[in-house]
GROMACS .gro file of C-alpha atoms in nm:
model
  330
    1UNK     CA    1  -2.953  -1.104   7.512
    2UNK     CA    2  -3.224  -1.304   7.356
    3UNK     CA    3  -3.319  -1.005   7.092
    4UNK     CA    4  -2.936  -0.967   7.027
    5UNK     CA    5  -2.930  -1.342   6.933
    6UNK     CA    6  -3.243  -1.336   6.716
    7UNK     CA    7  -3.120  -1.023   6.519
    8UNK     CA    8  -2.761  -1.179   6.501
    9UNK     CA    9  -2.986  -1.510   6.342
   10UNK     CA   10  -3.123  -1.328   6.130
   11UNK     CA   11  -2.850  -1.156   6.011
   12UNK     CA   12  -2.688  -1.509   5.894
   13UNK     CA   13  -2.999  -1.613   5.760
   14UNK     CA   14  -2.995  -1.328   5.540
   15UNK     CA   15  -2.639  -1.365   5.470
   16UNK     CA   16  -2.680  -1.712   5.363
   17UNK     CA   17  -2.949  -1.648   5.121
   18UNK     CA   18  -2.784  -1.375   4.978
   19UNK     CA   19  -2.477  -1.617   4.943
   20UNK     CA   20  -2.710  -1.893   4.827
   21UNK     CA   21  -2.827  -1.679   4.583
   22UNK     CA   22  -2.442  -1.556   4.457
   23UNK     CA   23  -2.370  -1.937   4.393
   24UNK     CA   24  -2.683  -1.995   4.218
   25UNK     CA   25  -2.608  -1.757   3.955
   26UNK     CA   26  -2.236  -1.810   3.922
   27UNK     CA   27  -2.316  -2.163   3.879
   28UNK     CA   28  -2.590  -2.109   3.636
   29UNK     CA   29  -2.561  -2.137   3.306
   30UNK     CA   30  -2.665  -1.879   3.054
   31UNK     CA   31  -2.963  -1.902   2.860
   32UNK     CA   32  -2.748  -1.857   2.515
   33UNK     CA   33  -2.385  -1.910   2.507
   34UNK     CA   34  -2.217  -1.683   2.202
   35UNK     CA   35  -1.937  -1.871   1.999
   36UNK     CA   36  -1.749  -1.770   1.691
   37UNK     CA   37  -1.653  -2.015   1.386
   38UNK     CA   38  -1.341  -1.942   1.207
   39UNK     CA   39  -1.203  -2.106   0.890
   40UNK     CA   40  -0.862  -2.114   1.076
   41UNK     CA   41  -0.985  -2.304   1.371
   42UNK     CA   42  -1.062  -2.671   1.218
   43UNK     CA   43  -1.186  -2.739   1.587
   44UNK     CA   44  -1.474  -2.515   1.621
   45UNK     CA   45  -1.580  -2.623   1.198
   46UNK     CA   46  -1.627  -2.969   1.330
   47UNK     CA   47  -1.818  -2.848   1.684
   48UNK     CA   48  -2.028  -2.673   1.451
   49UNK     CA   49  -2.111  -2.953   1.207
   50UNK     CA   50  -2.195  -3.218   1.469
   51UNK     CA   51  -2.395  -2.986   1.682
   52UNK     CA   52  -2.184  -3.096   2.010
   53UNK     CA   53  -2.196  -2.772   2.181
   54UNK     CA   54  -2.574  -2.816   2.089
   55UNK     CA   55  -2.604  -3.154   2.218
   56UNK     CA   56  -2.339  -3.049   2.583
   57UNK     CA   57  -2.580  -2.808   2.674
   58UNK     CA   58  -2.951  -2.940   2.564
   59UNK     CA   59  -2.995  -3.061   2.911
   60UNK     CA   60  -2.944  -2.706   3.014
   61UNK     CA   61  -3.216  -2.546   2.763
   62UNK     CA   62  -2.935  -2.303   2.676
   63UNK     CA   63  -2.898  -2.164   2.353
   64UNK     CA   64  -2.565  -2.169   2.125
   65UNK     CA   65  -2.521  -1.909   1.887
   66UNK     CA   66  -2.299  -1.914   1.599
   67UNK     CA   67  -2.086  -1.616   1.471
   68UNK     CA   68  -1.832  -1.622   1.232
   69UNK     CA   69  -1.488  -1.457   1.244
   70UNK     CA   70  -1.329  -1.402   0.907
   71UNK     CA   71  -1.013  -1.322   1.117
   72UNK     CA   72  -0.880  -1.221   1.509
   73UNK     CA   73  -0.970  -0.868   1.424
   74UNK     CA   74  -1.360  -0.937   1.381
   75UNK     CA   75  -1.338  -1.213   1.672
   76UNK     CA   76  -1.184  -0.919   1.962
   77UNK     CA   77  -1.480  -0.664   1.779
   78UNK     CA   78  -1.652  -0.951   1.860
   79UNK     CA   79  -1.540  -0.992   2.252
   80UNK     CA   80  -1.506  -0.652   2.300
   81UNK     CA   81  -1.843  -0.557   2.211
   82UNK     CA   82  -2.051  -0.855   2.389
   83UNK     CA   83  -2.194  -0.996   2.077
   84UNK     CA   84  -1.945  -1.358   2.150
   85UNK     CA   85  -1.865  -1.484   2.445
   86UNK     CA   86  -1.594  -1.688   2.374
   87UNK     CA   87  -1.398  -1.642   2.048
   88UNK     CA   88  -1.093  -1.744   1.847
   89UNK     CA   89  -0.797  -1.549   1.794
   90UNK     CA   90  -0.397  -1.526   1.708
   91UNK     CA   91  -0.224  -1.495   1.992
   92UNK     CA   92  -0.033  -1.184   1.940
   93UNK     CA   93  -0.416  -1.034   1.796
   94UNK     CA   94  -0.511  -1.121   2.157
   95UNK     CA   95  -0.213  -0.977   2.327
   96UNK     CA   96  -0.274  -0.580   2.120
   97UNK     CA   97  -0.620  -0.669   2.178
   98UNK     CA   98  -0.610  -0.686   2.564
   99UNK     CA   99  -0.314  -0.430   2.577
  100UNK     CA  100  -0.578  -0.181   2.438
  101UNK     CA  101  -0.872  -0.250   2.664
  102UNK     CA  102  -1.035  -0.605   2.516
  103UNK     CA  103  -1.116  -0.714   2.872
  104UNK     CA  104  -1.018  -1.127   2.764
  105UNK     CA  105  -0.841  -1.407   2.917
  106UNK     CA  106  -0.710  -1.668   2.669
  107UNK     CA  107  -0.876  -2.034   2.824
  108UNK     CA  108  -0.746  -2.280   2.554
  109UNK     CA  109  -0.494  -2.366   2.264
  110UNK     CA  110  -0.650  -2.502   1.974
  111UNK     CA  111  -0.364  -2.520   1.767
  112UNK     CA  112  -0.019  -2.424   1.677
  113UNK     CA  113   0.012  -2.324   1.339
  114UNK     CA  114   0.198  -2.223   1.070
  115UNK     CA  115  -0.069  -2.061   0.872
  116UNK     CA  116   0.036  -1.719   0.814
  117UNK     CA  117   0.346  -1.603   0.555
  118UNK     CA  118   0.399  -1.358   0.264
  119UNK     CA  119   0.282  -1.410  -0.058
  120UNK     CA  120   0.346  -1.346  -0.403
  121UNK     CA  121   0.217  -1.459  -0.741
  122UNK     CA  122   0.389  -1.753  -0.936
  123UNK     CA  123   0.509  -1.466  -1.213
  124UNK     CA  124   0.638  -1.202  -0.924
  125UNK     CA  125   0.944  -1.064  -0.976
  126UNK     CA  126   0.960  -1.039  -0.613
  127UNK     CA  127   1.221  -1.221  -0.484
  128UNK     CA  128   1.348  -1.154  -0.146
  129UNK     CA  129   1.179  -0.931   0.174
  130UNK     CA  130   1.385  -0.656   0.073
  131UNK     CA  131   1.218  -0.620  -0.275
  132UNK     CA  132   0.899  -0.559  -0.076
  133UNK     CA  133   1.045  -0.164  -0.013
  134UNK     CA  134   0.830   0.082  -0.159
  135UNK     CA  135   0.556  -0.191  -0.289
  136UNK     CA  136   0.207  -0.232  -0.177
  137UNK     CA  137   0.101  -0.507   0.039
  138UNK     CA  138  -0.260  -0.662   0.135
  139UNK     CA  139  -0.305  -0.749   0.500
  140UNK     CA  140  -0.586  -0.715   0.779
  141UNK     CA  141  -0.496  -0.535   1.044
  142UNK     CA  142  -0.510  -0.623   1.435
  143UNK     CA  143  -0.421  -1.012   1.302
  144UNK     CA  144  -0.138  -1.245   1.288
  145UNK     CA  145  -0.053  -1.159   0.958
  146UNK     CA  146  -0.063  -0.845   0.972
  147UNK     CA  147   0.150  -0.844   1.322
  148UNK     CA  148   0.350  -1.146   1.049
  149UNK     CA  149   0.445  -0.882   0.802
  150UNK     CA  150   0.581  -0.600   1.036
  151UNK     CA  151   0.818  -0.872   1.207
  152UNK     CA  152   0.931  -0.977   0.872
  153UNK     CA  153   1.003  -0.682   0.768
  154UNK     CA  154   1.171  -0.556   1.063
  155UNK     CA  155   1.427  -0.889   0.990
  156UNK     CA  156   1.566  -0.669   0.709
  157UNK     CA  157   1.536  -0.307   0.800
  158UNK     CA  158   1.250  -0.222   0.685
  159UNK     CA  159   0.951  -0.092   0.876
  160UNK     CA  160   0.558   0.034   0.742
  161UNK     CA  161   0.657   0.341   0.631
  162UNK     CA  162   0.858   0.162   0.380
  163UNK     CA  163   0.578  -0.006   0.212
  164UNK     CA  164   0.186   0.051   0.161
  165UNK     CA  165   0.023  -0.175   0.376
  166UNK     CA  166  -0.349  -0.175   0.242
  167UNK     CA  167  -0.573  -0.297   0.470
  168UNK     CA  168  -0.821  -0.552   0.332
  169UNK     CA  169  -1.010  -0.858   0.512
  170UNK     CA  170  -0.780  -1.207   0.445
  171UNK     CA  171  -1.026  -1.293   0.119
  172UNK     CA  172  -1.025  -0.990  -0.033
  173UNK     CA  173  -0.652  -1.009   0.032
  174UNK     CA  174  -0.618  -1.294  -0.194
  175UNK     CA  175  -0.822  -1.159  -0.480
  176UNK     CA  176  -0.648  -0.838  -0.481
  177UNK     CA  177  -0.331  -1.023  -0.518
  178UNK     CA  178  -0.460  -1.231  -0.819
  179UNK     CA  179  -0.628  -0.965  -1.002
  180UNK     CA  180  -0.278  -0.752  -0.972
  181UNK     CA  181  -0.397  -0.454  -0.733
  182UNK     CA  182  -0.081  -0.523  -0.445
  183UNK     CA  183   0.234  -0.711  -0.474
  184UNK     CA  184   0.189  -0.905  -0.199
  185UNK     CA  185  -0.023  -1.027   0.074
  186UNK     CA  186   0.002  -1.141   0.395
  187UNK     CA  187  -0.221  -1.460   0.377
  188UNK     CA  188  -0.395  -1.698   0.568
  189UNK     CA  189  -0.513  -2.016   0.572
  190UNK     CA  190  -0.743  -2.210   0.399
  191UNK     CA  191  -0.693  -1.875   0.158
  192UNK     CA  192  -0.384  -1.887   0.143
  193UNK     CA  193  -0.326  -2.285   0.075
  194UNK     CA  194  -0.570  -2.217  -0.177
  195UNK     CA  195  -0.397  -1.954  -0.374
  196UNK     CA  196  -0.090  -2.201  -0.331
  197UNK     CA  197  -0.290  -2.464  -0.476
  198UNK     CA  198  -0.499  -2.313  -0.693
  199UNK     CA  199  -0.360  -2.029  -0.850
  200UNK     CA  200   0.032  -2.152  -0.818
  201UNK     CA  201   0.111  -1.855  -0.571
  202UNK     CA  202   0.465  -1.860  -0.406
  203UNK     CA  203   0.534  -1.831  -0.058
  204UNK     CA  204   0.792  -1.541  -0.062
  205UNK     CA  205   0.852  -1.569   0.326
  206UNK     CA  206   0.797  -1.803   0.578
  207UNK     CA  207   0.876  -1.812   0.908
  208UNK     CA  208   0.713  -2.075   1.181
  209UNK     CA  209   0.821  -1.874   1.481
  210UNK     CA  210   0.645  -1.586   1.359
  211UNK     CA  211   0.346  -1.752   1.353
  212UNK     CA  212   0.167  -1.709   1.711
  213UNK     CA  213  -0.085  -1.984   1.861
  214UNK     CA  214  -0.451  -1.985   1.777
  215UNK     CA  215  -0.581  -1.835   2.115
  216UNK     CA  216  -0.975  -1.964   2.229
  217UNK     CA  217  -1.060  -1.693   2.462
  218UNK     CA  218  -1.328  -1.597   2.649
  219UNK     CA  219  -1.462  -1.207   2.793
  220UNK     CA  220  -1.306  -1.186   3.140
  221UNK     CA  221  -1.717  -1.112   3.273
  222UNK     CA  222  -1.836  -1.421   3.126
  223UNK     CA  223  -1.545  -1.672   3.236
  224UNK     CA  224  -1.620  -1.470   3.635
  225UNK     CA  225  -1.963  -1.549   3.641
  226UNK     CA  226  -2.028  -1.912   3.414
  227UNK     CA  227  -1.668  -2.047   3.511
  228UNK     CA  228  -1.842  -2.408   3.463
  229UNK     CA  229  -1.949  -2.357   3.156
  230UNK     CA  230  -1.655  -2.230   3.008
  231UNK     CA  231  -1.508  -2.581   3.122
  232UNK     CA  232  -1.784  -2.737   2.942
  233UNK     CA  233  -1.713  -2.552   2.609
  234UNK     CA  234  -1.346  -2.640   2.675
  235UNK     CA  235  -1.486  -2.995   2.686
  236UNK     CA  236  -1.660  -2.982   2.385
  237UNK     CA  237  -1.317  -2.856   2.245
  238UNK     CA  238  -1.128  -3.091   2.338
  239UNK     CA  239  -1.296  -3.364   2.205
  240UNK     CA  240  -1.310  -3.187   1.865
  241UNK     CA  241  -0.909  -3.185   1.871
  242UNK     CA  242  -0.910  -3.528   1.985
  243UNK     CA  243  -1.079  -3.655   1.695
  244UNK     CA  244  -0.917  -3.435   1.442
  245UNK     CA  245  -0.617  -3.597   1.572
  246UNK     CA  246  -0.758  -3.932   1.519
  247UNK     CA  247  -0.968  -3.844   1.192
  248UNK     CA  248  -0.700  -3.619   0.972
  249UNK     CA  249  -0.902  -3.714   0.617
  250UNK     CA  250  -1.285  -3.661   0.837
  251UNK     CA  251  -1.139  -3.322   0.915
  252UNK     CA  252  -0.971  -3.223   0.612
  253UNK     CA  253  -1.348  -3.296   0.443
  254UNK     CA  254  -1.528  -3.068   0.699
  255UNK     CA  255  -1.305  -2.775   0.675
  256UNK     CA  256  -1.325  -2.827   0.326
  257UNK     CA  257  -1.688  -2.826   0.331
  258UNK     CA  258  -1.688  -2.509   0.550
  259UNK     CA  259  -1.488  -2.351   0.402
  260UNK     CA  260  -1.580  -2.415   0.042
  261UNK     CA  261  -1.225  -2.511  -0.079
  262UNK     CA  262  -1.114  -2.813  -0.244
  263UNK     CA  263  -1.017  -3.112  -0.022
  264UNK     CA  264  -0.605  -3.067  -0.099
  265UNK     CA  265  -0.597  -2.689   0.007
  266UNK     CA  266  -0.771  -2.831   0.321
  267UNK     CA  267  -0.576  -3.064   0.413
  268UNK     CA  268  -0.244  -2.849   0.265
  269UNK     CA  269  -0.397  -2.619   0.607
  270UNK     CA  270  -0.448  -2.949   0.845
  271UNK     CA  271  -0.056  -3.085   0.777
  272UNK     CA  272   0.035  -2.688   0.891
  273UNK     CA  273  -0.138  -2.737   1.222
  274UNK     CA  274  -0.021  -2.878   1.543
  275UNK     CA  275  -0.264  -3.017   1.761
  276UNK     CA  276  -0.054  -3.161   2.043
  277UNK     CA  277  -0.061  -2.838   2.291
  278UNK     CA  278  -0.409  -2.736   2.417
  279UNK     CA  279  -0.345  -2.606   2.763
  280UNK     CA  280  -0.208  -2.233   2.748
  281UNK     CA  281   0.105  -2.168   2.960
  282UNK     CA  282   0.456  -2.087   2.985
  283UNK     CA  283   0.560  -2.182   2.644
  284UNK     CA  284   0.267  -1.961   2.480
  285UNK     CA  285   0.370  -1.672   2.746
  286UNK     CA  286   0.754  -1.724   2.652
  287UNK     CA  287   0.674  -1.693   2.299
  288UNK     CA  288   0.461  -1.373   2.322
  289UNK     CA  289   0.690  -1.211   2.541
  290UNK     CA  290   0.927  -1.237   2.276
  291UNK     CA  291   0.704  -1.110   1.995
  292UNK     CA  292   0.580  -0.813   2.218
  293UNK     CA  293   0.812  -0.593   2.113
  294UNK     CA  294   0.692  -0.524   1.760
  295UNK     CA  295   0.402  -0.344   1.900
  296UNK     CA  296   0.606  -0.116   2.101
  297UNK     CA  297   0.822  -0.046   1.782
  298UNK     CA  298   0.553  -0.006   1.582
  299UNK     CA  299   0.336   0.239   1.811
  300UNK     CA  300   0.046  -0.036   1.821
  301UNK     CA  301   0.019   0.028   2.178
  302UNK     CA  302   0.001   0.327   2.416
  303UNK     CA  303   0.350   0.432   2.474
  304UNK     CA  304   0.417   0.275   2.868
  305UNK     CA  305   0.222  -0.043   2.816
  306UNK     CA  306   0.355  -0.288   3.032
  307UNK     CA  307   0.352  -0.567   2.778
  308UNK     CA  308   0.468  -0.876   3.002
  309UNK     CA  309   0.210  -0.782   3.262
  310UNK     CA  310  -0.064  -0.814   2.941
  311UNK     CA  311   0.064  -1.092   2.866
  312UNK     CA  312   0.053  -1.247   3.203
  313UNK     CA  313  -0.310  -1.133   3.278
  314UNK     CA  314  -0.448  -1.297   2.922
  315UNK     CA  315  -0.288  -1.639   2.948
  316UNK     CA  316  -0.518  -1.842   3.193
  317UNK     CA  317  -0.435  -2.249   3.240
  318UNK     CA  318  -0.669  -2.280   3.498
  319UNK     CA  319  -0.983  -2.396   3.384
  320UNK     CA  320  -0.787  -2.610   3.071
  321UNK     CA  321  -0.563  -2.808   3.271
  322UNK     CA  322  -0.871  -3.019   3.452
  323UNK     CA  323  -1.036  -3.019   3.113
  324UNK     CA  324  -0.748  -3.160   2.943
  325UNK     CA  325  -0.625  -3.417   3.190
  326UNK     CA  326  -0.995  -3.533   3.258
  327UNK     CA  327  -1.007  -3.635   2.828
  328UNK     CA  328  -0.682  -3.785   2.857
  329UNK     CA  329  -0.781  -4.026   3.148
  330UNK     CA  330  -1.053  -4.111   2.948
   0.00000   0.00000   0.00000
């Protein structure tokens, strides 16, 4: 009886140790923590130039390395490849991202914004969507306004194969439009307040609802095993929106600055943002559910995706919610 009670001892002592160990390193936090930058997400410009993910996580030791995302297609490479850990996205990019293996959960809103439509130049004679038929147009693929164009063009019958979509990075977008090599592009800001501003472009179609939220998500590995400080760098983001909120013109001059575009076109992109919703949930899942279907009808996904169930598995409120009420209370 007395060996049976020291083996069963020692059984929980091992057991606790092993369990000790478990909560050690899913409590831990990594020695470098992988972020993307993006010109469309004003919050992580300002994170960057005041070093507060830097200065959250100096009592760790850890690391913070920068990577920049010149749109949601290069941020789920990103993901999906381990070289970020957490990244920014359109939500619809993050919806064909995950329906196609990106193993992500979306953690955090960091805006809703209009910053996506179609774009002509001032002298087009393109007039309405249905003068787009047969004509080329510049847009990245795998982003919002890429996903953007195929919706528009869907509101008048049209579908790809009625048009040349030529697939260039949002940039080069807008300098093949100036220089006369598409007819249109699919733009996005700052680029495309820029051409607006700067080169007198016209907005041939806009359409708000079309326009998905910008999605901060993180790899589904890295949000299992560092759940803490995930709700650190949701922290971090959170006080970023709170004081672009508070500091419009301190914003517009950063994203300017980071950007390199002149202080209008920058805060031309700041008035198209809404800042007010930062916890995903129902309303993003409502909205995505009702976008979904362009990837179906447009053979973006493998035929007998469940699309809802996606969408389900990538919105996450969970580790927002405390985040977000905690600042507020502040």
């Amino acid at each position: 009886m007395k060996r049976f009670f020291n083996r069963a001892l020692g059984r929980l002592a091992v057991l606790a140790a092993g369990l000790a160990t478990m909560a050690a390193a899913h409590a831990a936090t990594p020695p470098e923590i992988r972020v993307d930058y993006a010109y469309y997400s004003p919050e992580s410009l300002v994170i960057k130039r005041y070093g507060w993910l830097e200065d959250e996580f100096k009592p760790d030791h850890a690391q913070i390395k920068w990577v920049l995302s010149l749109g949601s297609n290069r941020a789920l490479e990103y993901l999906n490849s381990g070289a970020i850990d957490i990244g920014s996205t359109a939500g619809l990019a993050a919806v064909l991202g995950k329906a196609n293996g990106n193993p992500i959960r979306t953690v955090y809103i960091f805006s809703r914004p209009e910053w996506t439509a179609l774009v002509v130049r001032k002298d087009s004679p393109i007039k309405t969507l249905a003068d787009l038929k047969g004509k080329k147009i510049a847009a990245t693929k795998g982003t919002d306004p890429f996903l953007f164009t195929l919706r528009a063009l869907h509101t008048v019958g049209l579908t790809r194969d009625d048009v040349e979509l030529v697939n260039l990075q949002h940039p080069d977008g807008r300098t093949a439009l100036a220089n006369g090599q598409v007819d249109a592009w699919a733009g996005l800001d700052p680029h495309m307040a820029a051409a607006q501003i700067d080169d007198g472009d016209r907005l041939l179609y806009r359409n708000v609802d079309f326009n998905t939220y910008g999605f901060l998500n993180a790899r589904e590995a890295f949000l299992q095993q560092y759940p803490e400080t995930v709700a650190r760098v949701l922290k971090v983001y959170e006080k970023a929106r709170l004081w672009i909120v508070a500091h419009p013109d301190d914003a517009a001059k950063i994203v300017a600055e980071e950007s390199k575009v002149s202080l209008p076109v920058a805060k031309l992109q700041l008035q198209r943002n809404d800042f007010s919703q930062p916890v995903p949930g129902a309303q993003q899942i409502a909205a995505l559910k009702a976008a979904a279907p362009i990837l179906v009808q447009e053979q973006l996904v493998k035929p007998g995706t469940d699309l809802p169930q996606v969408i389900d598995a990538l919105v996450d409120s969970q580790v927002a919610q405390p985040v977000v009420t905690a600042a507020q209370g502040q």
